[in-house]
Structure formats: structure tokens, C-alpha cells
Coordinates of C-alpha atoms in Angstrom, one line a residue:
Chain D
M108 CA -6.4 26.8 3.8
I109 CA -7.5 30.5 2.9
V110 CA -4.9 31.9 0.5
L111 CA -7.2 34.5 -1.3
P112 CA -7.1 37.6 1.1
P113 CA -10.5 39.0 2.4
R114 CA -13.0 40.7 0.4
P115 CA -12.1 44.5 1.3
I116 CA -8.5 43.6 0.2
L117 CA -9.7 41.9 -2.9
I118 CA -11.8 44.8 -3.7
A119 CA -8.6 47.4 -3.3
L120 CA -6.6 45.0 -5.7
A121 CA -9.1 45.2 -8.3
L122 CA -9.7 49.0 -7.9
M123 CA -5.7 49.1 -8.1
V124 CA -5.6 46.9 -11.3
V125 CA -8.4 49.3 -13.0
A126 CA -6.3 52.3 -12.0
F127 CA -3.2 50.5 -13.9
A128 CA -5.1 49.6 -16.7
L129 CA -6.0 53.4 -17.5
I130 CA -2.5 54.6 -16.6
P131 CA -1.5 54.2 -20.6
M132 CA -4.1 56.4 -21.5
T133 CA -2.1 59.5 -20.1
G134 CA 0.4 58.4 -22.8
D135 CA 3.7 58.7 -20.6
K136 CA 6.3 57.0 -21.8
Y137 CA 8.3 57.1 -18.7
W138 CA 5.3 56.3 -16.7
I139 CA 4.3 53.4 -18.6
K140 CA 8.1 51.8 -18.8
L141 CA 8.3 52.4 -15.0
I142 CA 5.1 50.5 -14.0
T143 CA 5.9 47.8 -16.5
R144 CA 9.0 47.3 -14.4
M145 CA 6.9 47.1 -11.5
F146 CA 4.8 44.5 -12.7
A147 CA 7.7 42.4 -13.9
L148 CA 9.4 42.4 -10.5
G149 CA 6.0 42.1 -8.9
I150 CA 5.8 38.6 -10.7
F151 CA 9.4 38.1 -9.3
A152 CA 8.6 38.8 -5.8
M153 CA 5.5 37.0 -5.8
S154 CA 7.3 33.7 -7.2
L155 CA 10.0 34.2 -4.4
D156 CA 7.4 34.3 -1.8
F157 CA 5.7 31.2 -3.0
L158 CA 9.5 29.7 -1.6
V159 CA 9.8 31.9 1.3
G160 CA 6.3 32.3 2.5
Y161 CA 4.6 29.1 1.7
T162 CA 7.4 26.6 1.3
G163 CA 9.7 27.9 4.2
L164 CA 12.6 28.0 1.6
V165 CA 14.7 31.1 2.1
S166 CA 16.6 31.6 -1.4
F167 CA 18.9 33.9 -2.0
G168 CA 19.5 32.8 -5.6
H169 CA 16.1 33.3 -7.3
A170 CA 17.5 36.3 -9.5
A171 CA 19.2 33.1 -11.5
F172 CA 15.8 31.8 -12.8
F173 CA 15.2 35.7 -13.5
G174 CA 18.2 35.9 -15.4
I175 CA 18.2 32.8 -17.3
A176 CA 14.9 33.3 -19.1
G177 CA 16.1 36.8 -20.3
Y178 CA 19.2 35.1 -22.0
T179 CA 17.6 32.3 -23.3
L180 CA 15.2 34.7 -25.1
H181 CA 18.3 36.6 -26.2
L182 CA 20.1 33.2 -27.3
I183 CA 17.1 31.8 -29.0
S184 CA 16.2 34.6 -31.0
P185 CA 17.2 35.5 -34.5
E186 CA 19.0 38.6 -35.2
N187 CA 17.0 40.2 -38.2
Q188 CA 13.5 38.9 -37.5
A189 CA 11.1 38.9 -34.3
P190 CA 10.6 35.8 -33.0
N191 CA 7.1 34.2 -32.4
L192 CA 6.2 34.9 -28.8
A193 CA 4.4 31.6 -28.4
W194 CA 7.4 29.8 -28.8
V195 CA 10.3 32.0 -27.1
L196 CA 8.4 32.5 -23.9
P197 CA 7.5 28.8 -23.1
V198 CA 11.2 27.7 -24.3
S199 CA 12.5 30.6 -22.0
V200 CA 10.2 29.6 -19.1
F201 CA 11.2 26.0 -19.5
A202 CA 15.0 26.9 -19.6
S203 CA 14.3 28.5 -16.1
A204 CA 12.5 25.4 -14.8
I205 CA 15.2 23.0 -15.9
M206 CA 17.5 25.5 -14.3
A207 CA 15.3 25.3 -11.0
L208 CA 15.2 21.4 -11.2
L209 CA 18.9 21.1 -11.4
I210 CA 20.1 23.7 -8.7
G211 CA 16.9 22.8 -6.6
A212 CA 17.9 18.9 -6.7
L213 CA 21.0 19.4 -5.0
S214 CA 20.0 22.6 -2.9
V215 CA 16.8 21.3 -1.6
R216 CA 18.5 18.8 0.7
T217 CA 19.9 21.6 2.8
H218 CA 18.0 23.7 5.5
G219 CA 18.3 27.2 6.9
I220 CA 21.5 29.2 6.5
Y221 CA 23.0 26.5 4.3
F222 CA 20.0 26.7 1.7
I223 CA 20.5 30.4 1.5
M224 CA 24.3 29.7 1.0
V225 CA 23.8 27.4 -1.5
T226 CA 21.2 28.9 -3.8
L227 CA 23.4 31.9 -3.6
A228 CA 26.8 30.1 -4.8
F229 CA 24.7 28.4 -7.7
A230 CA 23.5 31.9 -8.8
Q231 CA 26.7 33.6 -8.1
M232 CA 28.3 30.5 -10.8
L233 CA 25.8 31.6 -13.1
F234 CA 26.5 35.0 -12.8
F235 CA 30.3 34.5 -13.5
L236 CA 29.6 32.1 -16.3
F237 CA 28.0 35.0 -18.4
H238 CA 30.3 37.7 -16.8
D239 CA 33.6 36.0 -17.7
S240 CA 32.8 34.4 -20.9
N241 CA 31.9 35.7 -24.5
I242 CA 28.2 34.1 -24.3
A243 CA 26.3 36.8 -25.0
G244 CA 28.5 39.8 -24.9
G245 CA 30.3 38.8 -21.5
S246 CA 30.4 41.4 -18.6
D247 CA 28.9 44.1 -21.2
G248 CA 25.3 42.4 -21.6
A249 CA 23.6 42.3 -25.2
F250 CA 20.6 43.4 -26.9
I251 CA 17.4 42.0 -27.9
Y252 CA 17.1 43.9 -31.1
N253 CA 13.8 42.1 -32.3
K254 CA 11.4 42.3 -29.6
P255 CA 9.0 39.0 -29.7
V256 CA 5.9 39.5 -31.4
F257 CA 2.6 37.2 -31.1
T258 CA 1.4 36.0 -34.1
I259 CA -1.3 33.3 -35.0
L260 CA -0.8 32.1 -38.9
N261 CA 0.8 35.1 -40.4
W262 CA -1.6 37.7 -38.2
T263 CA 0.2 39.7 -35.8
V264 CA -2.1 40.0 -32.5
F265 CA 0.6 42.2 -30.6
D266 CA 4.2 43.2 -30.7
L267 CA 6.0 43.5 -27.5
G268 CA 8.2 46.3 -29.3
N269 CA 5.0 48.4 -28.6
R270 CA 5.0 49.5 -25.0
Y271 CA 1.1 49.6 -24.5
A272 CA 1.4 46.0 -25.5
L273 CA 3.9 44.9 -23.3
Y274 CA 2.3 46.8 -20.3
F275 CA -1.0 45.0 -20.7
L276 CA 0.7 41.7 -21.3
S277 CA 2.8 42.3 -18.1
L278 CA -0.4 43.3 -16.1
L279 CA -2.5 40.4 -17.5
S280 CA 0.4 38.1 -16.6
M281 CA 0.6 39.3 -13.0
M282 CA -3.0 38.8 -12.6
T283 CA -3.4 35.3 -13.9
L284 CA -0.4 34.2 -12.3
Y285 CA -1.5 35.5 -8.9
L286 CA -4.6 33.6 -9.1
L287 CA -2.6 30.6 -10.8
L288 CA -0.7 30.3 -7.5
T289 CA -3.9 30.9 -5.0
V290 CA -5.2 27.7 -6.7
V291 CA -2.2 25.8 -5.9
L292 CA -1.8 27.0 -2.6
A293 CA -5.4 25.9 -2.0
S294 CA -4.6 22.3 -3.5
P295 CA -3.3 19.4 -1.7
F296 CA 0.0 20.3 -3.0
G297 CA -0.5 23.7 -1.3
A298 CA -1.4 22.1 1.7
V299 CA 1.4 19.8 2.0
I300 CA 4.2 22.4 1.4
Q301 CA 2.6 24.8 4.1
G302 CA 2.7 21.9 6.4
I303 CA 6.4 21.5 5.5
K304 CA 7.1 25.3 6.1
V305 CA 5.6 24.8 9.7
N306 CA 7.1 21.4 10.6
E307 CA 8.7 19.4 7.9
H308 CA 9.8 16.8 10.3
R309 CA 6.2 15.9 11.3
M310 CA 5.3 15.7 7.2
R311 CA 7.9 13.3 7.2
A312 CA 6.5 11.4 10.1
L313 CA 3.0 11.3 8.3
G314 CA 4.6 9.6 5.2
Y315 CA 5.4 12.6 2.8
N316 CA 8.6 12.8 0.9
T317 CA 9.2 15.8 1.9
Y318 CA 12.2 16.3 -0.7
Y319 CA 9.8 16.1 -3.7
Y320 CA 7.5 18.6 -2.4
K321 CA 10.4 21.4 -2.0
L322 CA 11.8 20.5 -5.0
I323 CA 8.7 20.7 -7.2
S324 CA 7.8 23.9 -5.2
F325 CA 11.0 25.3 -5.9
V326 CA 10.7 24.7 -9.8
I327 CA 7.4 26.4 -9.7
A328 CA 9.0 29.4 -8.2
G329 CA 12.2 29.0 -10.7
A330 CA 9.3 28.8 -13.5
I331 CA 7.5 31.8 -12.6
G332 CA 10.6 33.7 -11.6
G333 CA 11.9 32.9 -15.5
Y334 CA 8.4 34.3 -16.9
A335 CA 9.1 37.8 -14.6
G336 CA 12.6 37.8 -16.5
F337 CA 11.7 37.3 -19.8
L338 CA 9.1 40.5 -19.6
F339 CA 11.6 42.5 -17.9
A340 CA 14.3 41.7 -20.5
C341 CA 11.7 42.7 -22.8
I342 CA 11.2 46.0 -21.2
D343 CA 14.9 47.2 -22.1
G344 CA 15.4 44.6 -24.8
F345 CA 18.7 44.3 -23.1
V346 CA 20.1 41.3 -20.8
S347 CA 23.5 41.6 -18.6
P348 CA 24.9 39.5 -16.1
E349 CA 23.6 41.6 -13.1
L350 CA 20.3 40.2 -13.8
L351 CA 21.4 37.0 -12.4
G352 CA 23.4 38.6 -9.6
W353 CA 23.2 38.6 -5.8
R354 CA 21.7 42.3 -5.8
E355 CA 18.7 41.1 -7.7
S356 CA 17.9 38.3 -5.6
G357 CA 18.4 40.7 -2.3
L358 CA 16.2 42.9 -4.0
A359 CA 13.4 40.6 -4.6
L360 CA 13.9 39.5 -1.0
V361 CA 13.4 42.7 0.3
M362 CA 10.7 43.1 -1.8
V363 CA 8.7 40.3 -0.4
I364 CA 9.9 41.3 3.0
L365 CA 8.4 45.0 2.6
G366 CA 5.4 43.4 0.8
G367 CA 4.7 40.9 3.8
V368 CA 6.3 37.4 3.7
G369 CA 3.6 34.9 2.9
T370 CA 0.5 37.1 1.7
L371 CA 1.1 36.5 -2.2
F372 CA -0.2 39.7 -2.8
G373 CA 1.9 41.9 -0.4
P374 CA 5.2 41.2 -2.4
V375 CA 3.7 42.7 -5.5
L376 CA 2.9 46.0 -3.4
G377 CA 6.3 45.7 -2.0
A378 CA 8.1 45.9 -5.9
I379 CA 5.4 48.4 -6.3
T380 CA 6.2 50.7 -3.0
L381 CA 10.1 50.0 -3.6
L382 CA 10.4 51.3 -7.1
G383 CA 8.2 54.1 -6.5
A384 CA 10.2 55.3 -3.4
E385 CA 13.1 55.0 -5.5
E386 CA 11.5 57.6 -8.2
I387 CA 10.7 59.7 -5.3
F388 CA 13.8 60.0 -3.7
R389 CA 15.6 60.4 -7.0
D390 CA 13.5 63.6 -7.9
R391 CA 15.4 66.5 -7.1
S392 CA 12.2 68.5 -7.1
L393 CA 10.9 66.6 -4.1
V394 CA 13.8 65.8 -1.8
G395 CA 16.3 68.5 -3.0
P396 CA 20.2 67.7 -2.7
L397 CA 19.4 64.8 -0.9
A398 CA 18.5 63.0 -4.3
N399 CA 22.2 62.7 -4.5
Y400 CA 21.8 60.2 -1.4
W401 CA 19.0 58.6 -2.7
Q402 CA 20.1 55.1 -1.6
V403 CA 20.9 56.2 1.9
L404 CA 17.2 57.4 1.9
M405 CA 16.1 53.7 0.2
G406 CA 17.9 52.2 3.2
V407 CA 16.3 54.5 5.6
F408 CA 12.7 53.8 4.0
V409 CA 13.3 50.1 4.2
I410 CA 14.2 49.8 7.9
I411 CA 11.5 52.0 8.9
V412 CA 8.9 50.2 7.0
V413 CA 10.6 46.8 8.4
L414 CA 10.7 47.8 11.9
F415 CA 7.1 49.6 12.3
L416 CA 5.1 47.9 10.0
R417 CA 5.2 44.3 11.2
G418 CA 4.4 41.6 8.5
G419 CA 5.3 44.2 5.8
L420 CA 2.6 46.1 4.0
G421 CA 0.7 42.9 3.2
G422 CA 0.7 41.9 6.7
Q423 CA -0.3 45.1 8.0
L424 CA -3.3 45.5 5.3
L425 CA -4.8 42.0 6.5
Q426 CA -4.5 42.8 10.3
F427 CA -6.1 46.3 9.4
V428 CA -9.0 44.6 8.1
R429 CA -9.4 42.0 10.7
R430 CA -9.6 44.6 13.1
K431 CA -12.4 46.6 11.5
K432 CA -14.2 43.5 10.9
E433 CA -14.0 42.6 14.9
Q434 CA -15.2 46.2 16.0
G435 CA -17.9 45.8 13.5
L436 CA -19.0 42.5 15.1
Chain N
M133 CA -17.8 -17.6 21.1
S134 CA -14.3 -16.7 20.2
S135 CA -12.6 -14.4 22.5
L136 CA -11.7 -10.7 21.9
G137 CA -8.4 -10.9 23.7
V138 CA -5.0 -11.6 22.4
D139 CA -5.5 -14.1 19.3
N140 CA -2.6 -16.2 19.0
S141 CA -3.1 -16.9 15.5
S142 CA -2.9 -13.4 14.6
P143 CA 0.4 -12.5 12.7
T144 CA 3.1 -10.6 13.9
L145 CA 3.4 -7.2 12.4
L146 CA 6.7 -6.2 13.5
D147 CA 9.9 -8.4 13.8
V148 CA 12.7 -6.7 15.8
C149 CA 16.2 -8.3 15.9
N150 CA 19.2 -7.3 17.6
L151 CA 18.6 -3.9 17.0
S152 CA 22.0 -1.7 18.1
V153 CA 22.7 2.0 17.5
K154 CA 26.1 3.9 19.2
F155 CA 26.3 7.6 19.8
G156 CA 30.1 8.2 19.7
G157 CA 31.1 5.4 22.4
L158 CA 27.6 5.5 23.7
R159 CA 25.5 2.4 23.1
A160 CA 22.1 4.0 23.1
V161 CA 20.5 0.9 22.2
N162 CA 22.2 -2.5 22.3
N163 CA 20.9 -6.0 21.1
V164 CA 17.2 -5.1 21.4
S165 CA 14.9 -8.1 20.3
F166 CA 11.3 -8.3 20.2
T167 CA 8.3 -8.9 18.6
L168 CA 4.6 -7.1 18.0
A169 CA 1.5 -8.7 17.1
R170 CA -2.3 -7.0 16.4
G171 CA -3.9 -7.2 19.5
Q172 CA -1.2 -6.7 21.7
I173 CA 0.0 -3.9 23.7
S174 CA 3.7 -3.9 24.5
A175 CA 5.0 -1.6 26.9
I176 CA 8.7 -0.5 27.3
I177 CA 9.5 1.0 30.9
G178 CA 13.0 1.7 31.9
P179 CA 14.7 4.9 33.6
N180 CA 15.8 8.4 31.7
G181 CA 18.2 7.4 29.3
A182 CA 17.6 4.1 28.9
G183 CA 17.3 4.3 25.0
K184 CA 13.5 4.0 25.1
T185 CA 12.9 7.0 22.6
T186 CA 16.0 6.3 20.5
L187 CA 14.1 2.6 19.7
I188 CA 10.9 4.4 18.6
N189 CA 13.2 6.4 16.6
L190 CA 15.0 3.6 15.3
L191 CA 11.7 1.9 14.4
S192 CA 9.9 4.9 12.8
G193 CA 13.1 5.6 10.3
E194 CA 13.9 8.8 12.3
L195 CA 17.5 7.1 13.0
T196 CA 19.1 4.3 11.3
P197 CA 20.7 1.4 13.2
D198 CA 24.5 0.4 13.1
S199 CA 23.1 -3.1 13.3
G200 CA 19.7 -5.6 13.5
E201 CA 16.8 -5.9 11.6
V202 CA 13.4 -4.6 11.5
C203 CA 10.5 -6.7 9.7
H204 CA 7.3 -5.4 9.1
K205 CA 5.0 -8.3 7.4
G206 CA 8.1 -10.1 6.3
D207 CA 9.7 -7.0 4.6
V208 CA 12.7 -5.9 5.9
I209 CA 12.5 -2.1 6.6
T210 CA 15.7 -1.4 8.4
G211 CA 17.3 1.9 6.9
L212 CA 14.0 3.1 5.2
P213 CA 13.5 6.6 5.3
A214 CA 10.8 7.9 8.3
H215 CA 8.5 8.8 5.0
S216 CA 8.2 5.2 3.8
I217 CA 7.8 3.7 7.1
A218 CA 4.8 5.9 7.9
A219 CA 3.4 5.2 4.5
R220 CA 3.6 1.2 5.3
G221 CA 1.3 2.3 8.2
I222 CA 3.5 2.6 11.2
G223 CA 3.3 5.6 12.8
R224 CA 4.2 7.1 16.2
S225 CA 3.4 9.9 18.1
Y226 CA 6.0 11.9 20.0
Q227 CA 7.0 13.1 23.9
I228 CA 7.2 16.3 23.2
I229 CA 4.0 17.8 21.2
N230 CA 4.6 18.0 17.6
I231 CA 1.8 19.4 15.7
F232 CA 1.4 22.4 13.3
P233 CA 0.2 24.8 15.8
E234 CA -1.0 27.7 13.4
F235 CA -3.1 25.0 11.3
S236 CA -6.5 24.4 12.7
C237 CA -7.1 20.8 14.4
F238 CA -8.9 19.3 11.3
R239 CA -6.2 20.6 8.8
N240 CA -3.6 18.8 11.0
C241 CA -5.8 15.6 11.0
W242 CA -6.5 16.1 7.2
L243 CA -2.7 16.4 6.3
A244 CA -2.0 12.7 8.2
A245 CA -5.1 11.3 6.4
R246 CA -4.2 12.7 3.0
G247 CA -0.5 11.1 3.5
R248 CA -2.5 7.7 3.9
Y249 CA -5.1 8.1 0.7
G250 CA -3.4 10.1 -1.6
S251 CA -0.4 11.8 -2.3
G252 CA -0.2 15.5 -2.2
M253 CA 0.9 15.7 -5.8
E254 CA -2.6 17.3 -6.7
F255 CA -2.1 20.9 -7.8
F256 CA -5.3 22.3 -9.5
C257 CA -8.1 20.6 -7.1
P258 CA -9.3 22.3 -4.0
A259 CA -7.6 20.4 -0.9
N260 CA -11.1 20.6 0.9
H261 CA -12.7 18.5 -2.1
D262 CA -10.9 15.3 -1.1
E263 CA -13.7 13.5 0.7
K264 CA -11.8 10.7 1.9
S265 CA -9.6 12.4 3.9
N266 CA -12.0 14.7 5.2
I267 CA -14.2 12.2 6.9
A268 CA -10.8 10.1 8.0
A269 CA -9.9 13.5 9.7
A270 CA -13.4 14.3 11.2
E271 CA -13.6 10.6 12.6
S272 CA -10.1 10.8 14.1
L273 CA -11.0 14.1 15.6
E274 CA -14.1 12.5 17.0
I275 CA -12.5 9.4 18.0
V276 CA -10.4 11.5 20.8
G277 CA -13.3 14.0 21.2
L278 CA -12.0 17.1 19.6
L279 CA -14.6 17.5 17.0
D280 CA -16.2 20.3 18.2
K281 CA -12.8 22.3 18.1
A282 CA -12.2 21.1 14.4
Y283 CA -11.7 24.6 13.1
L284 CA -9.9 26.2 16.2
P285 CA -6.2 26.6 15.4
A286 CA -4.2 23.8 17.3
S287 CA -2.2 26.5 19.4
H288 CA -5.5 27.4 20.9
L289 CA -5.6 24.1 22.6
S290 CA -4.8 23.2 26.0
Y291 CA -1.8 21.0 26.6
G292 CA -4.0 18.1 27.5
E293 CA -6.1 18.7 24.1
Q294 CA -2.9 19.1 22.0
R295 CA -1.8 15.7 23.4
Q296 CA -5.4 14.3 22.4
L297 CA -4.7 16.2 18.9
E298 CA -1.3 14.4 18.5
I299 CA -3.2 10.9 18.9
S300 CA -6.0 11.7 16.9
M301 CA -3.3 12.7 13.9
L302 CA -1.8 9.4 14.3
L303 CA -5.6 7.7 13.8
A304 CA -5.8 9.6 10.7
L305 CA -3.2 7.9 9.4
K306 CA -4.6 4.8 9.8
P307 CA -1.2 2.9 10.9
E308 CA -1.5 -0.9 11.8
V309 CA 1.5 -0.3 14.5
L310 CA 1.5 2.7 16.8
L311 CA 4.5 3.5 18.3
L312 CA 3.6 5.7 21.4
D313 CA 6.0 7.5 23.2
E314 CA 4.7 9.1 26.8
P315 CA 1.2 9.7 25.6
L316 CA 0.5 10.4 29.0
A317 CA 3.3 12.9 29.7
G318 CA 1.8 16.1 31.3
L319 CA -2.0 14.8 31.3
G320 CA -4.3 15.2 34.3
M321 CA -5.9 12.1 36.1
R322 CA -9.1 12.5 34.0
E323 CA -7.3 13.1 30.5
S324 CA -4.7 10.2 31.6
S325 CA -7.5 7.5 31.7
D326 CA -9.4 8.6 28.8
V327 CA -6.2 8.5 26.7
L328 CA -5.8 4.7 28.6
R329 CA -9.1 3.9 27.4
L330 CA -8.4 4.7 24.1
I331 CA -5.3 3.1 23.9
K332 CA -7.1 0.1 25.2
N333 CA -9.8 0.1 22.6
L334 CA -7.3 0.5 20.0
A335 CA -5.2 -2.7 20.8
R336 CA -8.0 -4.8 19.7
D337 CA -7.0 -4.3 15.7
H338 CA -3.5 -2.4 16.0
A339 CA -0.4 -3.7 17.3
I340 CA 0.9 -0.8 20.1
L341 CA 4.4 -0.2 21.1
L342 CA 4.0 2.0 24.4
I343 CA 6.7 4.1 26.0
E344 CA 5.3 5.4 29.5
H345 CA 6.6 6.4 32.9
D346 CA 3.3 6.0 34.5
V347 CA 4.4 2.4 36.1
E348 CA 0.8 1.7 37.1
A349 CA -0.9 2.9 34.1
V350 CA 1.4 0.3 32.2
F351 CA 0.7 -2.4 34.5
A352 CA -2.7 -2.0 33.7
I353 CA -2.7 -2.2 30.3
A354 CA -0.2 -3.9 28.5
N355 CA -0.1 -7.5 27.7
E356 CA 3.9 -7.3 27.6
L357 CA 6.2 -5.5 29.5
T358 CA 10.0 -4.9 28.8
V359 CA 12.2 -3.3 31.0
M360 CA 15.3 -1.3 29.4
V361 CA 18.2 0.3 31.1
N362 CA 21.4 1.5 29.8
G363 CA 20.1 0.5 26.1
E364 CA 19.8 -3.1 27.0
V365 CA 16.8 -5.5 27.6
L366 CA 16.8 -6.2 31.2
E367 CA 13.8 -8.6 31.2
T368 CA 10.8 -9.1 29.3
G369 CA 7.5 -11.1 30.0
P370 CA 4.1 -10.6 30.9
P371 CA 3.2 -7.8 33.9
D372 CA 2.9 -10.1 36.6
R373 CA 6.2 -12.0 36.2
I374 CA 8.0 -8.5 35.9
K375 CA 6.2 -7.2 39.3
E376 CA 7.7 -10.1 41.0
S377 CA 11.0 -9.7 39.6
G378 CA 12.4 -8.3 42.6
A379 CA 15.7 -6.8 41.0
V380 CA 13.4 -4.9 38.4
R381 CA 11.3 -3.6 41.3
H382 CA 14.3 -2.5 43.3
A383 CA 16.2 -0.7 40.2
Y384 CA 13.4 0.7 38.2
L385 CA 10.1 0.9 39.8
G386 CA 10.9 2.3 43.1
N387 CA 9.6 1.4 46.6
G388 CA 6.3 2.3 45.1
I389 CA 4.8 -1.2 43.9

């Protein structure tokens, strides 16, 4: 099973990473924050693509895991002291994984539209749990006053309060998680879940207990979604119930579809494109008074991409490279 | 010299006892009993709607019977899920082609072999390093003559070849019991005789349950015939006796025989 894209695309992605590595040299606070957000949401979209594009499970509640990790970070952080990344990150990701195990154990039994509805319902339950209770400030949300620092034996390696540190940690995480997922997708487990996506019934007749494979896939996606949520919560140092809501889940699906379902690198491009487009459409100097209606412009933009770029950005890139290769031969 | 034919001392692999299932008011399968031993080709014939495919679905775990019992080597397997039954070495093929069209032929068979030789719960080692499954997949493709198309997507194969791939996947699963649901459906003359020869060869060390509409083919290779109608067994016996049974001929075999 070929999971890594062809070489020209890999080279283009590598160049993109180099460009991203150079951007902080401009020192522009706004850009650094925006791009860090692109990285975190890129990871989030990638984790959802693992479910949607490779396991065939369309989840409409993926934000649950995104938000749970952020809330966990808030709840376990001491008030007057910066926590050590070495334990708050694993604990937050673990919390998301456990939540994915619980939600997955019940929802993975269902199929198609029912799966979409069940995952949505679970995520909304969590949304209202945080929205209507006093946990972490209820509907107002809560601040994470001290962002995590990474220390080894009293030596502070980096401090996520520093925007450069957070930027590079996010970039590095995105690359590492991308490679990790490609490795998993090329493994026997990856072959089995892709088989389940194509023909689950047949996989069962071949002796696979598809329930457990889907559940594990759901937990992997939930844990990585949690990792993304952890980074995202560190950017603004703020968590609110909206992180768990259906809008966030829907946004992730839009990123996956925009970027290309089942391409893994595509959804990252989808996240970058979507946030980039939002910046452009909100900019008065670029779109004039239309900036007041930026959400309409976003809608038109997404519709155009989905209608005319079949397979999303990633799918188009793959097609383009394939066509060039055929012409070259 | 001992004969290679049906060995009477061979153990019964599948023992089906009074199997019944109802769909609403319809008795789809009613009180069906038979045994299946290694070296045996047992064929089921009967008109459409007789409950033949339902019977296979009951045996493969895709449906749960309302009553009755299925034993595999002395263990009761009634009600086990399909994946457990497949893992015990009871494999089935489908009347409607049921493959992974976007995967290569090799990958189709690899998934079958892997299901038999190991689980898919391995996360970091590349799938193509699993020599055992690779070899089993290649062997099963060779048996049906698809080895030279191993890396073509299954959707690029002709209809006949897709049927062969279906059987090849079944072989990669290395089952002892083969449940074949109309393996000849839609095949041309030459392809049909290839598949029939293959089934005959497999019968040496497998127990085979065959559902087939091609009556002539069935009479040529089966050791035992069961005639089903409206979910019930009308008659069971060696092909010669079934052939002579006038009622069966008249009702189900038409006038051609």
C-alpha cells in the first residue's frame, strides 16, 4: 500500500516546511501565531483523515478529543507555576485517548449516517457538560495562565510561553505525526483498516474482528486529535466549550474535504488554505467592503474548491503528478 | 495402494443438525441436516429462493439460525460471529463478486492470508515484510493462474478473472472447509471447466460444499447431492440416485437431463 506521496510532492512539501522554518525570522507576531494555529489544526485535520479517509469512519464529533486535551491541560496545570511539558502533554493526550476509547466503544458499532449522528451526539454532550457546569469557567471558558515548559532536571529546554518555541514544536510535531501515521498505514494494521474501509463485510469473512480494528483506529485518531488540541490551547492560553462543539468538528471535516480525503498530507494543506483564505477575506485592503461578509466569501470559496477540484487539493496534486509522469514516459 | 478417493475413515469436519431460520413468516431454511467430510464435494441444488445461499450464510456466521446446531470438529459453532468462523478454517466465496476492487490482486490475497497467519494488530513493521503471508498470497494467485496480474488493481480484471480472484482469496485463507456459492456464475465454458478442475483438485484435502445452478457440472464432480426446495431438503444421496429420482427431475432439473 503506497502511503507516501510521489517524490515531486514530497519535495514540494519539504520546501514548504523549509519556508515555514524561515518565517519566524521576520519576527512578525501575528504571522507566527496564525501559522502556529495552521499547524495545530493541520494535525487535527490529519488525525480526522486517518479515520475518514483510511478507516472509512466519518466522525462528526472529532472536536471532542481536541477539546478534552485542552481542558485537561487547564485542569491539571497548577495555578502559580508552569507545569512540565514532559508530563502534562502525555496526560492530556492520554485523556483524549481514554475519551476516544469510551465514545468509540459505543459508536464504532454503528455505520454510516448513524455513526455520524452518534459521534456528534457524544461530542455535544461533552460540549454541554463544560458549557453548563462550573468546570473551568463554564460557558466563559478559562485561561491557562502558565504555559507548559519543558525541563529536564531543573534545566529549562524551552518554554511554550515563548511563541518561537511553540511555533517550532508545532511544526516538528506535525512532521513527526505525519511520518508516524504513514508508518502505521503501511503496517499490517494499516492494510487491515484500509481493507475495512473498502469492504468491511469481506474483511469479517476473512477472519478479522473489524470492531477492534475500527476502535483502535478511532483511539489513535482521538489521541492525535488531542495532541492537536493541546497545542491549540497553548497558542491562546485559553480553553472554552467551543473547542468541543460541532462547529469545530465540522471545520475539521471541511479541512479534510478541501485538502483531499485519504491523502494525509492534503488535510494539512486544507487547514493552511482555510485559515489563509479567512485572513484574505477579512482583510479590508484586499476585498474592500466585502470583508464585512467574509463568511459568505469563505462559503463561496469552499463550494468552488469542492466543485471544481475533485479529490481536494491533495487529490488534484496527486493527479497532476501522475499525468506529468505519464506524459514523460 | 490406497485409493485417493473418498476416504471413509476421514473425520467429519462439519456436522449440521436441524438448522432452521425464519425471515418473518418465511421459513428460509427448515430443518436442514447433513455432514461434510474431508475429500467430499457435497452439492446443493434447487430453484431460486430454495434457501441455498441462506444456508451458506448460516454456516459462515453471517446469519444466526433460530434453531439447530452446526458443529465443526466436534465444537458447536452455532451463533459464532463470521470472523471467528473464518478464523477456524471455514471459508466461503460469494455469489456476487465480493473483493477489494481498488486493491491489487496481491493485496486482496495478502489480506486473506494475513487473517489466517497473524492478526493485523502490528503497527510499525511494514506489511510487505510479512514473508509468510506474501508467499501464501502468491501461491494462491498461482493456483488460479493470476500470478502475472498480481499487481493490477482487482477492478481492472475481467469478470471471469474476478471470480478466480475470489477463489484465490478463499485459498489464501487456507480453510479446511470451503463453502462455494455459485462459483461458476457468469463464467464462460473454458473458465468454467478451469474452475471445476480446480474444485475437484481441492476436494482431495478439503471438505467442499458447493451451490451451483449448472446441473451438469454438479453431477460431474459431486459425491453427494442435496435437493432443496422452499427451505427444506427434498432428497439427499449420490448423484446417480438423484438422477433417477423422477420427482426431483421433473420439479427442478427441467427436461434437459
